[in-house]
Short mmCIF file of C-alpha atoms and ligand atoms in Angstrom, two decimals:
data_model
loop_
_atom_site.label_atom_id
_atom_site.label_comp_id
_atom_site.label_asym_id
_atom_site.label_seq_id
_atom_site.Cartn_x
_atom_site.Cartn_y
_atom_site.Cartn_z
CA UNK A 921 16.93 26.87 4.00
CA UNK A 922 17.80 24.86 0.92
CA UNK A 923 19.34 27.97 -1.27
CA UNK A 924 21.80 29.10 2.70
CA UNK A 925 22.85 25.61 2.59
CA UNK A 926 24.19 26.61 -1.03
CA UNK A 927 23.09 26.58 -4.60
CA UNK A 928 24.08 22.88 -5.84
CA UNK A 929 21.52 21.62 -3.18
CA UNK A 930 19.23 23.85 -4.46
CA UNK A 931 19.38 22.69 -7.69
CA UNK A 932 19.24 19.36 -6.87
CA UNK A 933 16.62 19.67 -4.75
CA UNK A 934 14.53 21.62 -7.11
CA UNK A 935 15.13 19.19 -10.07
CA UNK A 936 13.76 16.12 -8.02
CA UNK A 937 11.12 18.06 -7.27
CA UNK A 938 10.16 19.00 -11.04
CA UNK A 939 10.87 15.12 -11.77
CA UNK A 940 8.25 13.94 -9.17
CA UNK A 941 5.80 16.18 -10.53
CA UNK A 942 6.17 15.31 -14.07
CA UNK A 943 5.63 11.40 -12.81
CA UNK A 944 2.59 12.78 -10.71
CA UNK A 945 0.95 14.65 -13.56
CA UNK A 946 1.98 11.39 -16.30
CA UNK A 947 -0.21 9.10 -13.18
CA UNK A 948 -2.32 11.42 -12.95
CA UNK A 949 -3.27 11.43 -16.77
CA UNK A 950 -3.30 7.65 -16.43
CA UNK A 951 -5.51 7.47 -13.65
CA UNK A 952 -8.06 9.62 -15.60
CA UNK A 953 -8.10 7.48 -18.65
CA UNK A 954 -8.29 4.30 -16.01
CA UNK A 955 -11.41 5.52 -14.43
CA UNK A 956 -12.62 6.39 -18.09
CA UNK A 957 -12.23 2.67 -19.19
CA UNK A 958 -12.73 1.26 -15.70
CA UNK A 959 -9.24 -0.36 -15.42
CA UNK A 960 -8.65 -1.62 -12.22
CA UNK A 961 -8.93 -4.48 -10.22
CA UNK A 962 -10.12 -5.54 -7.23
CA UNK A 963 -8.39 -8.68 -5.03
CA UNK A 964 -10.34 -9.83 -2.14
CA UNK A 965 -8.42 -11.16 1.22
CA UNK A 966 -10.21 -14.06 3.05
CA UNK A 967 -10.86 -12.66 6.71
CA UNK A 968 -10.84 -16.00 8.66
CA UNK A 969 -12.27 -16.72 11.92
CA UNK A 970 -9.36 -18.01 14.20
CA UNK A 971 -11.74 -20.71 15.82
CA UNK A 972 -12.36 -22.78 12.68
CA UNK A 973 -10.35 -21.24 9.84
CA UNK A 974 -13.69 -20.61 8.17
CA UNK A 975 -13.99 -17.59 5.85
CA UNK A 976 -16.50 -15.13 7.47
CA UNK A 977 -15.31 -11.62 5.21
CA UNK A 978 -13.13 -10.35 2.27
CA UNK A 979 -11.57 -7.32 2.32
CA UNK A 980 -11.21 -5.31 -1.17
CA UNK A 981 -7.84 -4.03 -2.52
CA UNK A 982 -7.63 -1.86 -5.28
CA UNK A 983 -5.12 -2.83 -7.77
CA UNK A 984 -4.27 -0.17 -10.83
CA UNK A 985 -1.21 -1.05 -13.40
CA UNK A 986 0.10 1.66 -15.46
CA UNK A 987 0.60 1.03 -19.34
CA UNK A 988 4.08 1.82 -18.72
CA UNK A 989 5.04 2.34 -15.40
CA UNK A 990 3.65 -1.31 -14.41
CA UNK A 991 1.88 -1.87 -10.94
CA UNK A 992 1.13 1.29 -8.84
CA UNK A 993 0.72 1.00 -5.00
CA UNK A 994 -2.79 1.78 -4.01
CA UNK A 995 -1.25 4.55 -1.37
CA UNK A 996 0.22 6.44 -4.47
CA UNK A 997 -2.36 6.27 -6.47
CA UNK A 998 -5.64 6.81 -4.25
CA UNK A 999 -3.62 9.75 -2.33
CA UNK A 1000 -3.28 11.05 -5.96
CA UNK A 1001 -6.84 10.24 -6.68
CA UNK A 1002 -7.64 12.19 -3.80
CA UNK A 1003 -5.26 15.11 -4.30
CA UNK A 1004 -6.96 15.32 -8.09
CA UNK A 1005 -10.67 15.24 -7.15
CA UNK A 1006 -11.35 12.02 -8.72
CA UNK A 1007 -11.36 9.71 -5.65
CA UNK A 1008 -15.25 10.18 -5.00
CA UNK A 1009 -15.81 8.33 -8.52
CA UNK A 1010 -13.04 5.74 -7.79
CA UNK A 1011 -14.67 5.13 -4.20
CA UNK A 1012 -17.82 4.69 -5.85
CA UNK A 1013 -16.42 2.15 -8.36
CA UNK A 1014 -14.76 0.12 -5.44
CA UNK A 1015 -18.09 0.08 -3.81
CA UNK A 1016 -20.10 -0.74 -6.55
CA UNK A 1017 -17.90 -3.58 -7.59
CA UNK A 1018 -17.53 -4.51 -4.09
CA UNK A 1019 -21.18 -4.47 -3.20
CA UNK A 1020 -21.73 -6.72 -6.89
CA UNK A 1021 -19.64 -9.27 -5.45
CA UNK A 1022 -20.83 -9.64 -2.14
CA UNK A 1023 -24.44 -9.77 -3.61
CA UNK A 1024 -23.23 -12.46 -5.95
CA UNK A 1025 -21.39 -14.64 -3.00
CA UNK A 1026 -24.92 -13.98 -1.33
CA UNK A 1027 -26.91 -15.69 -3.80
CA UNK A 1028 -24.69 -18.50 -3.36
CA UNK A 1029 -23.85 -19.00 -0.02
CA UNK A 1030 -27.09 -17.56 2.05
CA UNK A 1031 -26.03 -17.29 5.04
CA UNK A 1032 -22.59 -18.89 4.59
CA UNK A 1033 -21.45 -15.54 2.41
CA UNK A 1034 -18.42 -13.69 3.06
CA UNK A 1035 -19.14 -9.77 4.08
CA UNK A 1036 -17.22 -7.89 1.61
CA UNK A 1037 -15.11 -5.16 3.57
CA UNK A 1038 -14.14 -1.80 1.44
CA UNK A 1039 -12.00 0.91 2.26
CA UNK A 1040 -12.98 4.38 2.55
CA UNK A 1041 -10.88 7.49 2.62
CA UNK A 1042 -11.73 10.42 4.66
CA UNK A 1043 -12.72 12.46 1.29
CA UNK A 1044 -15.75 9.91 0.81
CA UNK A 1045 -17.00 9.89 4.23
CA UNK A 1046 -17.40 14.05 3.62
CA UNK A 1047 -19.45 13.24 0.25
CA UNK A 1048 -22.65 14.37 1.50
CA UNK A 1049 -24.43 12.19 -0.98
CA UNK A 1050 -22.74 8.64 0.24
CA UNK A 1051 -25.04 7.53 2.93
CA UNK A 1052 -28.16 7.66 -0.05
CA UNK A 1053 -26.20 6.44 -2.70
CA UNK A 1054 -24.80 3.48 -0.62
CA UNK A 1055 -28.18 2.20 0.39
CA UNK A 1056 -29.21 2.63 -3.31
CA UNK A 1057 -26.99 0.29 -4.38
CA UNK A 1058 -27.24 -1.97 -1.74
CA UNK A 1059 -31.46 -1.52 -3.15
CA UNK A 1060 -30.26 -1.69 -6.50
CA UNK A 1061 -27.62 -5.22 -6.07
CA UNK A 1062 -29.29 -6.87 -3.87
CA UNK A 1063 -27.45 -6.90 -0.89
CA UNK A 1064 -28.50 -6.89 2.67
CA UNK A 1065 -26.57 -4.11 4.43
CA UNK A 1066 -24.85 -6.64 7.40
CA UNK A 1067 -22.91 -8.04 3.91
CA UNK A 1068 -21.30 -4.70 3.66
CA UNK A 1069 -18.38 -3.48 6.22
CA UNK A 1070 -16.68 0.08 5.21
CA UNK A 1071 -13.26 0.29 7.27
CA UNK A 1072 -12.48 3.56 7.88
CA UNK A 1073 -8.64 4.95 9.43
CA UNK A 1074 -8.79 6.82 12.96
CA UNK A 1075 -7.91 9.86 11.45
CA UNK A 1076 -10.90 9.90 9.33
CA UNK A 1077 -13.21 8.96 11.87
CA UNK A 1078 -11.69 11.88 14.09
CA UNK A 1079 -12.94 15.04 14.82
CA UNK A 1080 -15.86 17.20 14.89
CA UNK A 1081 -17.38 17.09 11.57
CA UNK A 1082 -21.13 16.08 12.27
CA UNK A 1083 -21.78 15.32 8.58
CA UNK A 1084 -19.82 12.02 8.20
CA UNK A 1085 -20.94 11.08 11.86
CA UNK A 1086 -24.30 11.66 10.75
CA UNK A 1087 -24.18 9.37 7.38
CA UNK A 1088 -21.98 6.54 9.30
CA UNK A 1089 -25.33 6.73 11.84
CA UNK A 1090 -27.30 6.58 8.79
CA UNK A 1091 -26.00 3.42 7.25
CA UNK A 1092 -25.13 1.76 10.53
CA UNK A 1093 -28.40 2.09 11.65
CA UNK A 1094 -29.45 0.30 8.05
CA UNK A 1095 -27.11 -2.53 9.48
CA UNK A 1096 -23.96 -1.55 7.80
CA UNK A 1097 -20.74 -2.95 9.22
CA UNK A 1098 -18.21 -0.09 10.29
CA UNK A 1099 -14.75 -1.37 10.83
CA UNK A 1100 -11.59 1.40 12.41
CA UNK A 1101 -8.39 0.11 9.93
CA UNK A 1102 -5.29 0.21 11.38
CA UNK A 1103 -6.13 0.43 15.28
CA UNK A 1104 -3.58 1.78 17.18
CA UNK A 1105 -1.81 3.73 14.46
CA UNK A 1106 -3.19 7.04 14.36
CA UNK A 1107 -4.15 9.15 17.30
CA UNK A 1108 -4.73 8.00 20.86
CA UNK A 1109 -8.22 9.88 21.26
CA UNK A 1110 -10.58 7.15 21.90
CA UNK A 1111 -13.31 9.53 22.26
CA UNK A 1112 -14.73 8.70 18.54
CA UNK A 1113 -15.16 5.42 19.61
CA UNK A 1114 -18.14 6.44 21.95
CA UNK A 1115 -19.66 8.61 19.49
CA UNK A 1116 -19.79 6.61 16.28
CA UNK A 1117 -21.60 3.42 15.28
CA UNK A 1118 -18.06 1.18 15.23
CA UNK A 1119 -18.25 -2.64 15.41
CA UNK A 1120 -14.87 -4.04 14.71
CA UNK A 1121 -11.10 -2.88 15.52
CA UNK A 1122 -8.61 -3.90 12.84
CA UNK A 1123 -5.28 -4.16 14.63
CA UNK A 1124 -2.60 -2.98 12.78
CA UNK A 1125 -0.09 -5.32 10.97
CA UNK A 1126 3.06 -3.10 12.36
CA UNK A 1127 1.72 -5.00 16.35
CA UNK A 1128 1.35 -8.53 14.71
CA UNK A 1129 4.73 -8.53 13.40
CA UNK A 1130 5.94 -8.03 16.60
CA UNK A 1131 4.04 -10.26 18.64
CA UNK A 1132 5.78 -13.48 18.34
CA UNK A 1133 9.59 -13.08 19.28
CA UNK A 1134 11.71 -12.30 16.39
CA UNK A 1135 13.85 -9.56 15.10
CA UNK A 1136 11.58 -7.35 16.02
CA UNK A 1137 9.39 -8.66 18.34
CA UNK A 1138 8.74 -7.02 21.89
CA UNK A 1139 6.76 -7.41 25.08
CA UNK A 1140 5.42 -4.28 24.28
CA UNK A 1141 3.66 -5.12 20.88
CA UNK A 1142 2.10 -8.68 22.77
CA UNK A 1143 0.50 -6.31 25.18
CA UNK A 1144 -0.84 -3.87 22.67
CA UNK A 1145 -2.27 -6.49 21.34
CA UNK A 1146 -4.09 -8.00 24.42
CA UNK A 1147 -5.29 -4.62 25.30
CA UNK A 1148 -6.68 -4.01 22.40
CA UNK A 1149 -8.60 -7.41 22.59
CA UNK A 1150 -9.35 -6.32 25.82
CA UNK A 1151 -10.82 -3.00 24.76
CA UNK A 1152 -12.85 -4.30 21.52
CA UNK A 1153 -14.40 -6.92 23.67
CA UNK A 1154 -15.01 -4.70 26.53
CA UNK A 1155 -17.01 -2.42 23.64
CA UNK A 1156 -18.72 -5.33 22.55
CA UNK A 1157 -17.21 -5.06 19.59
CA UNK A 1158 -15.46 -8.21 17.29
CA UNK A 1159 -11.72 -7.61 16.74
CA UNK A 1160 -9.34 -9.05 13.62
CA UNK A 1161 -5.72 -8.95 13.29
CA UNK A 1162 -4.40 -7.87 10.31
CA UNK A 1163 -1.05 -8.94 8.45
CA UNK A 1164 -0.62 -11.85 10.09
CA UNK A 1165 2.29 -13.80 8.12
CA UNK A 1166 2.66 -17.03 10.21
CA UNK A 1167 1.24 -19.87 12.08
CA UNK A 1168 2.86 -18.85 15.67
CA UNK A 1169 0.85 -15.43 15.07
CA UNK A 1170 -2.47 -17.06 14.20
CA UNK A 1171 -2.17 -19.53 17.41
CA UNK A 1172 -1.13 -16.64 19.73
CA UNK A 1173 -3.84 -14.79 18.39
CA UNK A 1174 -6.36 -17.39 18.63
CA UNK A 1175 -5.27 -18.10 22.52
CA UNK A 1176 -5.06 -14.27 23.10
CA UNK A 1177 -9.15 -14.26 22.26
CA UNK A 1178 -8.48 -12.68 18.94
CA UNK A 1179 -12.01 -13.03 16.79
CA UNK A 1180 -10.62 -13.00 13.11
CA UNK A 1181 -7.57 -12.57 11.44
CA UNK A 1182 -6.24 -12.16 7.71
CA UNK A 1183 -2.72 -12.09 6.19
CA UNK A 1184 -0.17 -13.88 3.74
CA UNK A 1185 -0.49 -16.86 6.38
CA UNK A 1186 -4.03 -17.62 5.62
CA UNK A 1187 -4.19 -16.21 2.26
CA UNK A 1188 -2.93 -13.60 -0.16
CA UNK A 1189 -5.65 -11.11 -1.75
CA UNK A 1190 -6.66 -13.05 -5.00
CA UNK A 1191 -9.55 -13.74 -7.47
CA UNK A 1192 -13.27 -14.19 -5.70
CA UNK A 1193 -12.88 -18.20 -6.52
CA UNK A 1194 -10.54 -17.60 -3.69
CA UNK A 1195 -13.53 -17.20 -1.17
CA UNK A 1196 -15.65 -19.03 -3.21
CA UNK A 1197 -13.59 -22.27 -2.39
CA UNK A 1198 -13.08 -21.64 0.92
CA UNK A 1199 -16.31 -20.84 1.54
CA UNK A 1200 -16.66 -24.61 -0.04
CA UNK A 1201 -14.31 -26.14 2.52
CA UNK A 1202 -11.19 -25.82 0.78
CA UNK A 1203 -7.69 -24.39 1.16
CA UNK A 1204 -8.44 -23.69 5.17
CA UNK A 1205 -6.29 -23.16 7.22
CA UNK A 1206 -7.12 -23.46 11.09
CA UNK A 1207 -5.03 -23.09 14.43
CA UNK A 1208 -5.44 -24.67 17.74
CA UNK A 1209 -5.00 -22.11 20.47
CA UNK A 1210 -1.30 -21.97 21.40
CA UNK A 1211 -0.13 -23.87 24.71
CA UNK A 1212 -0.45 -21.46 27.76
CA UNK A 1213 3.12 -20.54 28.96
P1 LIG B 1754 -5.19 -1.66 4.46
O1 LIG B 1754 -6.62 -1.31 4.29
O2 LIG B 1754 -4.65 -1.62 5.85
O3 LIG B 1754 -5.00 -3.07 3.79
C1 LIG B 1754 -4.13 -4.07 4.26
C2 LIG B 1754 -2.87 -4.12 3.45
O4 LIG B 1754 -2.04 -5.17 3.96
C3 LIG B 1754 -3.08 -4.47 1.98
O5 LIG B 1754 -2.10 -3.77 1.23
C4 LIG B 1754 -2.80 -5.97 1.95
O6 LIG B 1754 -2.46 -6.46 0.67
C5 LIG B 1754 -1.66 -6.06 2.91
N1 LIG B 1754 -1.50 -7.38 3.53
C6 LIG B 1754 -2.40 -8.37 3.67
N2 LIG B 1754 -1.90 -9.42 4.33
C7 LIG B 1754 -0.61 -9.10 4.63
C8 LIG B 1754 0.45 -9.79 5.32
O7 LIG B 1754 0.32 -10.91 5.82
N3 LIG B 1754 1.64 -9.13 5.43
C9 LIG B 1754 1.81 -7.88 4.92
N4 LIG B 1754 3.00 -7.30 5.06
N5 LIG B 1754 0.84 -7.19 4.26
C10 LIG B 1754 -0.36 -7.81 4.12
P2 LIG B 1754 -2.44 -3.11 -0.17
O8 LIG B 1754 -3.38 -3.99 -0.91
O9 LIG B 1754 -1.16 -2.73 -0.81
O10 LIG B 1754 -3.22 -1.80 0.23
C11 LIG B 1754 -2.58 -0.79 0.93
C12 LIG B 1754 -3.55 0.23 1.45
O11 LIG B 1754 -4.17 0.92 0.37
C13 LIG B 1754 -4.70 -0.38 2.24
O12 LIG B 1754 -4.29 -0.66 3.56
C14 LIG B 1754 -5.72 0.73 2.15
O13 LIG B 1754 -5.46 1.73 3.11
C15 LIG B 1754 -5.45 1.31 0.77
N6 LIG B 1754 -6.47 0.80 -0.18
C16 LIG B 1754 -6.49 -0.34 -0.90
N7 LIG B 1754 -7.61 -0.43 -1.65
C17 LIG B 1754 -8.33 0.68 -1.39
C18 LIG B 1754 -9.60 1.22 -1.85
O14 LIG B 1754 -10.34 0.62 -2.63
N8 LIG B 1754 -9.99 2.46 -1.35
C19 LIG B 1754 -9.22 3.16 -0.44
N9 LIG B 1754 -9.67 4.35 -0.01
N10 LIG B 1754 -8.05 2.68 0.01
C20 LIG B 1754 -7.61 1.47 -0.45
MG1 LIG B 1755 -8.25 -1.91 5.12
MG1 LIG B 1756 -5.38 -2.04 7.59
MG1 LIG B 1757 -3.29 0.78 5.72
#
């Protein structure tokens, strides 16, 4: 198509193309040499309950800054990570870290702890060996497994693969917290949701931004929204709002049922002092339920 339409678009087209894959193969040399020296970061995002403001989870966010090329967004560099084989030893990392730092806000707070919440991509959850190695750690840190949530996209809880059903049984069944990440976002088959060991919906930021009027707010995202309250508590399941920027969301959430919620409103991701002082009492932030209109 691109040479009919005439060979200067060709060219150009082709050139972009060789100058995205040099910058994919100079990342992808850097992302090597990061998970050789273990250079990354992790920032952990309070995830508030909306009742009291209190801290109840932390959600971890990869952070990687190239030498040269300065900060790198985590969905270019773990879909890299993942295109070049290496994202089972960076998922490991992330939950090894991860499951550290829970076990440390553990020995400090008891019961009072944050969960720590980590990300998984659909390559991990294939890794035959995770369910073992997961609990080993967990062994091996100190953690008890409800301390540890693993959010997971709809796409890679879908379909029929029994092997990742099998080890999200497996670690469920140890008391592991499974969270679906971005609710309402990726395919409308529910069915997973009867089949795997899920306890939480993440809604989507995309509906929260829309929920109070605004540019562009609609009816349509407030109802999303309450049905998908609606559903997770139908399920039995707890429910948190992601992305949520400002005060109107938080008290429309709150008065909408809405369990927990985390965004720039509460707090940015940051340092684990962060949780550590909110877990204290500090730097809440807490909503009454908005006025019923
Ligand atoms: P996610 O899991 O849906 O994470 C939520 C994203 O929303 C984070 O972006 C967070 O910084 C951002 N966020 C938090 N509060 C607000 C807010 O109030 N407003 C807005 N606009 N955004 C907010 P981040 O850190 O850039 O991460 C992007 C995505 O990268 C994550 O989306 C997740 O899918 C992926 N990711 C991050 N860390 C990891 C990891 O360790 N492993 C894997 N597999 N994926 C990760
Ligand atoms: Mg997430
Ligand atoms: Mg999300
Ligand atoms: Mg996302």
């Amino acid at each position: 198509w691109a040479k009919a339409a005439g060979g200067d678009r060709y060219e150009v087209y082709d050139a972009s193309r060789h100058d995205a894959q040099a910058l994919r193969s100079t990342l992808g040399s850097g992302l090597r040499v990061a998970l050789h020296q273990g250079d990354f970061v992790i920032l952990y995002q309070p995830i508030v309950r909306l009742a009291d403001g209190a801290p109840v989870g932390a959600e971890a966010l990869l952070r990687w800054t190239h030498p040269e090329y300065g900060p790198v967004a985590p969905e270019i560099f773990i879909e890299l990570a993942e295109e070049l084989g290496l994202i089972g030893q960076l998922g490991r990392w992330v939950l090894t870290r991860g499951c550290r730092q829970a076990a440390s806000w553990y020995r400090e707070f008891g019961d009072r702890a944050p969960f720590v919440s980590v990300n998984l991509s659909a390559r991990q959850l294939h890794d035959v060996g995770l369910a073992e190695e997961l609990l080993a750690t967990l062994d091996e840190v100190g953690l008890p497994a409800g301390q540890l949530q693993l959010e997971l996209t709809e796409s890679a809880l879908l379909g029929p693969a029994q092997g990742p059903a099998d080890a999200l049984e497996v670690l469920a069944g140890h008391g592991v917290r499974v969270a679906v990440d971005d609710f309402g976002t990726g395919y409308s088959n529910l069915a997973y949701l009867r089949r795997l060991p899920v306890r939480e919906l993440k809604i989507a930021g995309a509906f929260i931004e829309g929920l109070t009027p605004g540019l562009s707010g609609t009816p349509a995202d407030r109802q999303i929204v309450a049905s998908v309250v609606g559903l997770a508590h139908g399920l039995n399941l707890t429910v948190t709002a992601e992305g949520v920027e400002t005060r109107e969301q938080a008290q429309l959430l709150r008065s909408m049922g809405c369990d927990h919620a985390q965004g720039w409103w509460f707090a940015r991701p940051g340092d684990p002092d962060l949780l550590s002082r909110m877990v204290a009492g500090q730097d809440i932030k807490s909503v009454a339920p908005a006025p019923a209109r």
